[in-house]
JSON list of C-alpha atoms in Angstrom, two decimals:
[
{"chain": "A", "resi": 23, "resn": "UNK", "atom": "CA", "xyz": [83.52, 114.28, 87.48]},
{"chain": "A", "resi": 24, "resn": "UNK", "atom": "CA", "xyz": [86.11, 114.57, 84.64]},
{"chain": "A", "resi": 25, "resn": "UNK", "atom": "CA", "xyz": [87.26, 110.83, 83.51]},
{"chain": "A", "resi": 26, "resn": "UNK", "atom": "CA", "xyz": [89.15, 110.50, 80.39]},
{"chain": "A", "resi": 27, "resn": "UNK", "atom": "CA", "xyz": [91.51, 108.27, 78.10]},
{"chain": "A", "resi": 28, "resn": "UNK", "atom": "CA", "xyz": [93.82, 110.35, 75.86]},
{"chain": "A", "resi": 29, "resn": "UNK", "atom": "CA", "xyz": [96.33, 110.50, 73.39]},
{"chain": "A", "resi": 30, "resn": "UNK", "atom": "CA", "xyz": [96.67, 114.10, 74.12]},
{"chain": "A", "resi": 31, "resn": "UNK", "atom": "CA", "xyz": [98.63, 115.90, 77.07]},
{"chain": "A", "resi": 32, "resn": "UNK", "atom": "CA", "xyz": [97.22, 116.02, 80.19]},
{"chain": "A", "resi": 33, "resn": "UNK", "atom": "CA", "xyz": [96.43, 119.46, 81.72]},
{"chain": "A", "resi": 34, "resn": "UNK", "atom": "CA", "xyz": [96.61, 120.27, 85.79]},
{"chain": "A", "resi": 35, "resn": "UNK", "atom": "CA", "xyz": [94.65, 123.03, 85.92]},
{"chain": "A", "resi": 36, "resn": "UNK", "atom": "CA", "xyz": [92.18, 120.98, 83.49]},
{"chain": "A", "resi": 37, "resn": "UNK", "atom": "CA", "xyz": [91.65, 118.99, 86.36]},
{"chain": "A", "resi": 38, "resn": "UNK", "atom": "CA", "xyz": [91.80, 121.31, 88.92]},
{"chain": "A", "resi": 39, "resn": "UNK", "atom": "CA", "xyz": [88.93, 123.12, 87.35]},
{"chain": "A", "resi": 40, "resn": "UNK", "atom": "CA", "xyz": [86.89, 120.17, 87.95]},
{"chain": "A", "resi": 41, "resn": "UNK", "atom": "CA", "xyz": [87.00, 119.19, 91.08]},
{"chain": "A", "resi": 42, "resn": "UNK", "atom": "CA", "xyz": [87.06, 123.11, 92.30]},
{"chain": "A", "resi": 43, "resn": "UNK", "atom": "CA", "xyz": [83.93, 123.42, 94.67]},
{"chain": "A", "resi": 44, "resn": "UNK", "atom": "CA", "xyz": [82.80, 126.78, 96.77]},
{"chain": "A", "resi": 45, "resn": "UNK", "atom": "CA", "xyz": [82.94, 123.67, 99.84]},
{"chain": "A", "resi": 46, "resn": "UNK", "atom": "CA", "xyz": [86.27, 122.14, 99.49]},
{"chain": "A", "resi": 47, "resn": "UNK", "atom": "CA", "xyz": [89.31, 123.47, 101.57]},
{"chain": "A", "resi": 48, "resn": "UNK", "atom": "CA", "xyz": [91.39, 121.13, 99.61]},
{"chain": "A", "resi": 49, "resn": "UNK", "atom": "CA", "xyz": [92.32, 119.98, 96.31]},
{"chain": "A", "resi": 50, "resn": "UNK", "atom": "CA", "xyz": [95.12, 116.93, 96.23]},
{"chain": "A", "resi": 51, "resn": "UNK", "atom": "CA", "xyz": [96.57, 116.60, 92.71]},
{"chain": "A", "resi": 52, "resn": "UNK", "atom": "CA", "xyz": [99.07, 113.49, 92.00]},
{"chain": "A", "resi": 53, "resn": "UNK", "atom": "CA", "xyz": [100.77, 113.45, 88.63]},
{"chain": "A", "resi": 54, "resn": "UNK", "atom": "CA", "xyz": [102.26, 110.17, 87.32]},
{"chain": "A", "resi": 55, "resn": "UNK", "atom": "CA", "xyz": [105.38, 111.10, 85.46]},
{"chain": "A", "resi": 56, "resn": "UNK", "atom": "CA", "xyz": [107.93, 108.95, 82.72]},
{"chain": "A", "resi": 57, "resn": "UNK", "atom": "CA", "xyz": [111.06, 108.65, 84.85]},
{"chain": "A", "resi": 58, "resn": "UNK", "atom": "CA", "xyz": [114.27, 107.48, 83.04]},
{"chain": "A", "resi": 59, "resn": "UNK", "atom": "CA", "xyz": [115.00, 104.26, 84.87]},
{"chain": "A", "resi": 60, "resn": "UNK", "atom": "CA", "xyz": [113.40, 101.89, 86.13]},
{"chain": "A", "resi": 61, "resn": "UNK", "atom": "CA", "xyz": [115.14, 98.38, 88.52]},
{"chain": "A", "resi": 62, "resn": "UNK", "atom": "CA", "xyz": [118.51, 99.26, 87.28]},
{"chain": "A", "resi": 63, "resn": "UNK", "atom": "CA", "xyz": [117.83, 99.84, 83.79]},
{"chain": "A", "resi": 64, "resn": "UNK", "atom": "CA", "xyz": [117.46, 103.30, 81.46]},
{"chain": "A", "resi": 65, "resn": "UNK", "atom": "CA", "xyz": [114.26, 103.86, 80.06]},
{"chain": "A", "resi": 66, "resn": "UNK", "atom": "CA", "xyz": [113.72, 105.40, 76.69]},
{"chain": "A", "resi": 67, "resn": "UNK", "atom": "CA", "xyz": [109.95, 106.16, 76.76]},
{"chain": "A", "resi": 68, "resn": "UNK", "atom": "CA", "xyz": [107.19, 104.11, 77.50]},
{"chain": "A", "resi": 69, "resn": "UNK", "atom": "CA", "xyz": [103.91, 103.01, 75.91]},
{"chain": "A", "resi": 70, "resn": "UNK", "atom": "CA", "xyz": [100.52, 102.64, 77.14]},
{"chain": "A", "resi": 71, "resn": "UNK", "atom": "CA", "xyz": [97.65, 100.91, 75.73]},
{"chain": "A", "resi": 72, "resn": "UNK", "atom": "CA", "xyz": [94.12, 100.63, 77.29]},
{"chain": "A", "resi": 73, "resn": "UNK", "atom": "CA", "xyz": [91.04, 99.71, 76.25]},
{"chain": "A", "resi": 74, "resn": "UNK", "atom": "CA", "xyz": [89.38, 102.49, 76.50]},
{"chain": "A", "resi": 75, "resn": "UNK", "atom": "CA", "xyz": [85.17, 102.30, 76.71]},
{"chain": "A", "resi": 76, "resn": "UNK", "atom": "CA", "xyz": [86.52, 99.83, 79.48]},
{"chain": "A", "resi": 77, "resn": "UNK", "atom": "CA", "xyz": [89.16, 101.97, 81.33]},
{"chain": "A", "resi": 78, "resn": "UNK", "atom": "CA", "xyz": [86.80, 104.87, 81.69]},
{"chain": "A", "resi": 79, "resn": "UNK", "atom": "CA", "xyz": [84.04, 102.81, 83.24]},
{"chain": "A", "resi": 80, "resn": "UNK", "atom": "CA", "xyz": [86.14, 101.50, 85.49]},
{"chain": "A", "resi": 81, "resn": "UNK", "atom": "CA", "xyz": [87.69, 104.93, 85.99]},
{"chain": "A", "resi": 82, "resn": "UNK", "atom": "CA", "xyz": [84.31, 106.40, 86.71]},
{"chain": "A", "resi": 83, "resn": "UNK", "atom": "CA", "xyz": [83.30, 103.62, 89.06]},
{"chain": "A", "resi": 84, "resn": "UNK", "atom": "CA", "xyz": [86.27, 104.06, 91.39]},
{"chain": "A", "resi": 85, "resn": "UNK", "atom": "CA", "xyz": [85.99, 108.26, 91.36]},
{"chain": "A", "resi": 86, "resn": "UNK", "atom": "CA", "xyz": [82.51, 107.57, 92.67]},
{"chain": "A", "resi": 87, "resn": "UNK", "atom": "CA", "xyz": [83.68, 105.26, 95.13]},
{"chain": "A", "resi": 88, "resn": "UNK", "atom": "CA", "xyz": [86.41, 107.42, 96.19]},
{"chain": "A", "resi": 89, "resn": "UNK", "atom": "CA", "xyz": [84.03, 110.57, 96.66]},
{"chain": "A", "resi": 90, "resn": "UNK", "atom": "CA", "xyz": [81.45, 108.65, 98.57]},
{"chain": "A", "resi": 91, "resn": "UNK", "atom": "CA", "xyz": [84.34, 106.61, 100.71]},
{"chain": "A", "resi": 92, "resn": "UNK", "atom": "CA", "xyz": [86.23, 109.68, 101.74]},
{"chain": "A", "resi": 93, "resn": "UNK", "atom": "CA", "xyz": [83.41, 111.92, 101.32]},
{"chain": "A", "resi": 94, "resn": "UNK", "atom": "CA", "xyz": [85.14, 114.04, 98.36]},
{"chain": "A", "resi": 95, "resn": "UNK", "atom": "CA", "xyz": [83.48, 117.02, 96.72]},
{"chain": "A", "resi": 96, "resn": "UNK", "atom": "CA", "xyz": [84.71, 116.16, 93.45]},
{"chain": "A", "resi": 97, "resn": "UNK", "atom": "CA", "xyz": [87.10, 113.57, 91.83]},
{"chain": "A", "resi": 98, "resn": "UNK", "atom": "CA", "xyz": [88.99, 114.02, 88.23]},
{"chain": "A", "resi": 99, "resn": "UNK", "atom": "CA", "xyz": [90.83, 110.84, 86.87]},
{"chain": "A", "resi": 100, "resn": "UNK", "atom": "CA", "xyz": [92.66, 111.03, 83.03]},
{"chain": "A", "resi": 101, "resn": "UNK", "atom": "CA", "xyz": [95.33, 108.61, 81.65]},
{"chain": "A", "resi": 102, "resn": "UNK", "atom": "CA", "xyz": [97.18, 109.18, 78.56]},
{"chain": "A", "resi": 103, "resn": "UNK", "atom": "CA", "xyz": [98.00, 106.13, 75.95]},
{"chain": "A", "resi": 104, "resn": "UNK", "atom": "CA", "xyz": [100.55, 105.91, 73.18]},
{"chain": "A", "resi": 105, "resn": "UNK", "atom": "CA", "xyz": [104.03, 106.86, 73.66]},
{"chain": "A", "resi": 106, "resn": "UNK", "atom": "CA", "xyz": [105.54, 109.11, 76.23]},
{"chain": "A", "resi": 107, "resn": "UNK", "atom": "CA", "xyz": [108.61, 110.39, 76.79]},
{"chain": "A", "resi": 108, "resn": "UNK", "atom": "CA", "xyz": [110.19, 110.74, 79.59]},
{"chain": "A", "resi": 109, "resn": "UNK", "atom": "CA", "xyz": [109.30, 113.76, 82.03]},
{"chain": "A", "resi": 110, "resn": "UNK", "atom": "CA", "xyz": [105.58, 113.31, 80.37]},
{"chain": "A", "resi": 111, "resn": "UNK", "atom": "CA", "xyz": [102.40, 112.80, 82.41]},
{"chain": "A", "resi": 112, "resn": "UNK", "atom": "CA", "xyz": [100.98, 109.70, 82.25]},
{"chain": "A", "resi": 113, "resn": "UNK", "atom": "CA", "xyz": [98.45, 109.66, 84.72]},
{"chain": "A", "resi": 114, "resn": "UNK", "atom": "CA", "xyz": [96.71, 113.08, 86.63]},
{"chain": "A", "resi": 115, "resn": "UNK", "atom": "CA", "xyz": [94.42, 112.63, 89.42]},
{"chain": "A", "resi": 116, "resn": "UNK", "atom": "CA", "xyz": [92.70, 115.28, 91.32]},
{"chain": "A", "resi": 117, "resn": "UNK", "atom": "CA", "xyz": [90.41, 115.07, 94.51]},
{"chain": "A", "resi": 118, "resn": "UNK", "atom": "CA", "xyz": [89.05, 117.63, 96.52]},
{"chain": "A", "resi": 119, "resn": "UNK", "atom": "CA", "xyz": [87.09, 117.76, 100.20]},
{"chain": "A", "resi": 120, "resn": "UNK", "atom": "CA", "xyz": [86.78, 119.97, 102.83]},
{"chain": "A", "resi": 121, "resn": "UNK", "atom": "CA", "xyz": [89.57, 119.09, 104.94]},
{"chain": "A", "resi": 122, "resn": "UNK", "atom": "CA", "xyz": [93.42, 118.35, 103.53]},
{"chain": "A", "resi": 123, "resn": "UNK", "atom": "CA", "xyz": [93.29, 114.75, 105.15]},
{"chain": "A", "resi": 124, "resn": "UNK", "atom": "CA", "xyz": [90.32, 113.57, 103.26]},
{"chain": "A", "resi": 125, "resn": "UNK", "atom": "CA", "xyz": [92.37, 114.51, 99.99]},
{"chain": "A", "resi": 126, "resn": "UNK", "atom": "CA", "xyz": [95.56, 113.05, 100.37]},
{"chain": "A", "resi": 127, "resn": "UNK", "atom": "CA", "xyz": [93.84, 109.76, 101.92]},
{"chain": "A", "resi": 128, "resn": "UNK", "atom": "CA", "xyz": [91.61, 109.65, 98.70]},
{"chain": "A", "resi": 129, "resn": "UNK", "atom": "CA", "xyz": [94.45, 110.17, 96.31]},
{"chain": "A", "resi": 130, "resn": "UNK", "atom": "CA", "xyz": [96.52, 107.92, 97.78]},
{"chain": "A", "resi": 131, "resn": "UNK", "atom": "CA", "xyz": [93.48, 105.22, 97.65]},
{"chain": "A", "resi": 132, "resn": "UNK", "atom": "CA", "xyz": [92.52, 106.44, 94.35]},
{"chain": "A", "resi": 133, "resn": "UNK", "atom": "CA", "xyz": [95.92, 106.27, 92.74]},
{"chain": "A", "resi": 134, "resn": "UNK", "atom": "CA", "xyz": [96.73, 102.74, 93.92]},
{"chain": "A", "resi": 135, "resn": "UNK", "atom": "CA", "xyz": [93.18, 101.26, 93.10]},
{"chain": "A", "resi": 136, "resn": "UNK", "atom": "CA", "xyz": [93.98, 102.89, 89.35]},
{"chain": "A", "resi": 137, "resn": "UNK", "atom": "CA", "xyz": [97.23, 100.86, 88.90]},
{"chain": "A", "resi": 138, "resn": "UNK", "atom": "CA", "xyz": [95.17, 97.87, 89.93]},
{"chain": "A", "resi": 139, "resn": "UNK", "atom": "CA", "xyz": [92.20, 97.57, 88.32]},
{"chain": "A", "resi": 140, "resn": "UNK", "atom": "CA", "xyz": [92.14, 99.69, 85.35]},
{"chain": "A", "resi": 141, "resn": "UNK", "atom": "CA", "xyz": [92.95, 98.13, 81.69]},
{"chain": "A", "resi": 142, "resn": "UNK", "atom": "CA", "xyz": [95.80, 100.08, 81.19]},
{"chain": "A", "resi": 143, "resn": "UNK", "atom": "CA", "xyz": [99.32, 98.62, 80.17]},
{"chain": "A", "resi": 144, "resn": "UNK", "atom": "CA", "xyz": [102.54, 99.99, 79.90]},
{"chain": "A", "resi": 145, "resn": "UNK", "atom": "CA", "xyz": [105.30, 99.00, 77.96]},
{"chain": "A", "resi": 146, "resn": "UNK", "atom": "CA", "xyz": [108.79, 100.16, 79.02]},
{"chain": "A", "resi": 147, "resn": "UNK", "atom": "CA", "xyz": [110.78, 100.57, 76.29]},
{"chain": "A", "resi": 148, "resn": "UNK", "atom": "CA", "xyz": [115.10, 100.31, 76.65]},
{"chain": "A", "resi": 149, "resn": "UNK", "atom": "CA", "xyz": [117.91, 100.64, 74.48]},
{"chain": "A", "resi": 150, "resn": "UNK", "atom": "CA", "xyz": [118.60, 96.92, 74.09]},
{"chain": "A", "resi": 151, "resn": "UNK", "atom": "CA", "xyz": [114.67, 95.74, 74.55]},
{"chain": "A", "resi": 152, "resn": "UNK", "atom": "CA", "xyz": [111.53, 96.05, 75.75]},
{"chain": "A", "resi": 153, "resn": "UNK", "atom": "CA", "xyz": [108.67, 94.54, 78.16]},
{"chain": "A", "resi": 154, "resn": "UNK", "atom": "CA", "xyz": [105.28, 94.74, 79.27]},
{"chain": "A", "resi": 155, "resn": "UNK", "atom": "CA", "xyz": [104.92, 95.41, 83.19]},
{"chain": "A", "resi": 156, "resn": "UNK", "atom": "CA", "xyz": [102.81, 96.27, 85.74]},
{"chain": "A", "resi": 157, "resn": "UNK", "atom": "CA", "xyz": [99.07, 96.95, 85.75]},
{"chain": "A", "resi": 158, "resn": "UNK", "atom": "CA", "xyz": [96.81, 94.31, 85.19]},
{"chain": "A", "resi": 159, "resn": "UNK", "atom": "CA", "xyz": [98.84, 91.62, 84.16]},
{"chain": "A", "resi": 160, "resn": "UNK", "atom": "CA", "xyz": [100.73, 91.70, 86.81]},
{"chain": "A", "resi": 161, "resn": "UNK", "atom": "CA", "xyz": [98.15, 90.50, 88.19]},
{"chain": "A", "resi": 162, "resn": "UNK", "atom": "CA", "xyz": [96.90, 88.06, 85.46]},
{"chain": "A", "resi": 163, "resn": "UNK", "atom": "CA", "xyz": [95.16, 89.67, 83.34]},
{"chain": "A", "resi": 164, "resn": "UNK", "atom": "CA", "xyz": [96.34, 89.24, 79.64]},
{"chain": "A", "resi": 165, "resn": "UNK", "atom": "CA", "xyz": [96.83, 93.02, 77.66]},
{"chain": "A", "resi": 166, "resn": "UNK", "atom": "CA", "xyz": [94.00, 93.20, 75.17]},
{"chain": "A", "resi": 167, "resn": "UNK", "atom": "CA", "xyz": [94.55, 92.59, 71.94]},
{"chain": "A", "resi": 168, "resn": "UNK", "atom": "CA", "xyz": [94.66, 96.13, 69.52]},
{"chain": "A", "resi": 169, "resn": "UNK", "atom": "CA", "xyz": [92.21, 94.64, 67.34]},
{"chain": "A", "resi": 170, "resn": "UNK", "atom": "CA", "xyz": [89.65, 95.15, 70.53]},
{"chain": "A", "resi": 171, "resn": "UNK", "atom": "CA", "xyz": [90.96, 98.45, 71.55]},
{"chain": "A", "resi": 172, "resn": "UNK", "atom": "CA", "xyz": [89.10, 101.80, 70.84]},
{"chain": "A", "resi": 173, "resn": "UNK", "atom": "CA", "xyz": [90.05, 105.03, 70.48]}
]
């Protein structure tokens, strides 16, 4: 399995690579991209922080559940932090099984289970302001503090 925080670009075929097995007839990728509005309003670029150590545990934890639940023959999960701009890759996710349904079930799962449990947040950043949204503390969980963050 390839799990990974990064500053740095995220690469398809990276993850492609990874989850490539002589038994899968399928490989779903999903790419999470900086779009340039959001509700109304234009976005400049964003800016995602995570705790790191954390995120990729987590990440890890789901990949395995995903393989196991949809019976995957491999799983790749990597999320960027720091600014992007838009038309950047924020998030790349790539399952693969033997059969086309398994993958787009898993991805789907797998995608939606990221946005809601990792320790990821995103800041969407305007020309007249800014604001923290989504991901965890949407759901109550306060953004970590950068003194606790790793790199």
């Amino acid at each position: 399995m390839l799990i990974r925080v990064t500053s740095e670009q995220l690469h398809p075929q990276e993850a492609i690579d990874a989850v490539r097995q002589n038994e899968a007839g399928a490989i779903d990728v999903f790419l999470g991209i900086v779009r340039n509005s959001n509700k109304g309003r234009a976005v400049n670029h964003l800016v995602y922080e995570a705790y790191p150590s954390m995120a990729e545990k987590t990440m890890l934890e789901l990949a395995e559940e995903a393989v196991e639940r949809f019976d995957l023959t491999g799983s790749a999960v990597l999320h960027r932090t720091g600014r992007l701009e838009i038309g950047e890759t924020s998030l790349l996710v790539a399952v693969s099984a033997g059969h086309r349904a398994a993958t787009f079930e898993a991805g789907h799962w797998l995608v939606n289970e990221i946005k809601r449990r990792v320790p990821v947040w995103k800041k969407e950043v305007w020309a007249d302001g800014e604001e923290w949204i989504e991901g965890p503390e949407s759901l109550g969980i306060e953004r970590a503090p950068a003194s606790i963050q790793d790199s």
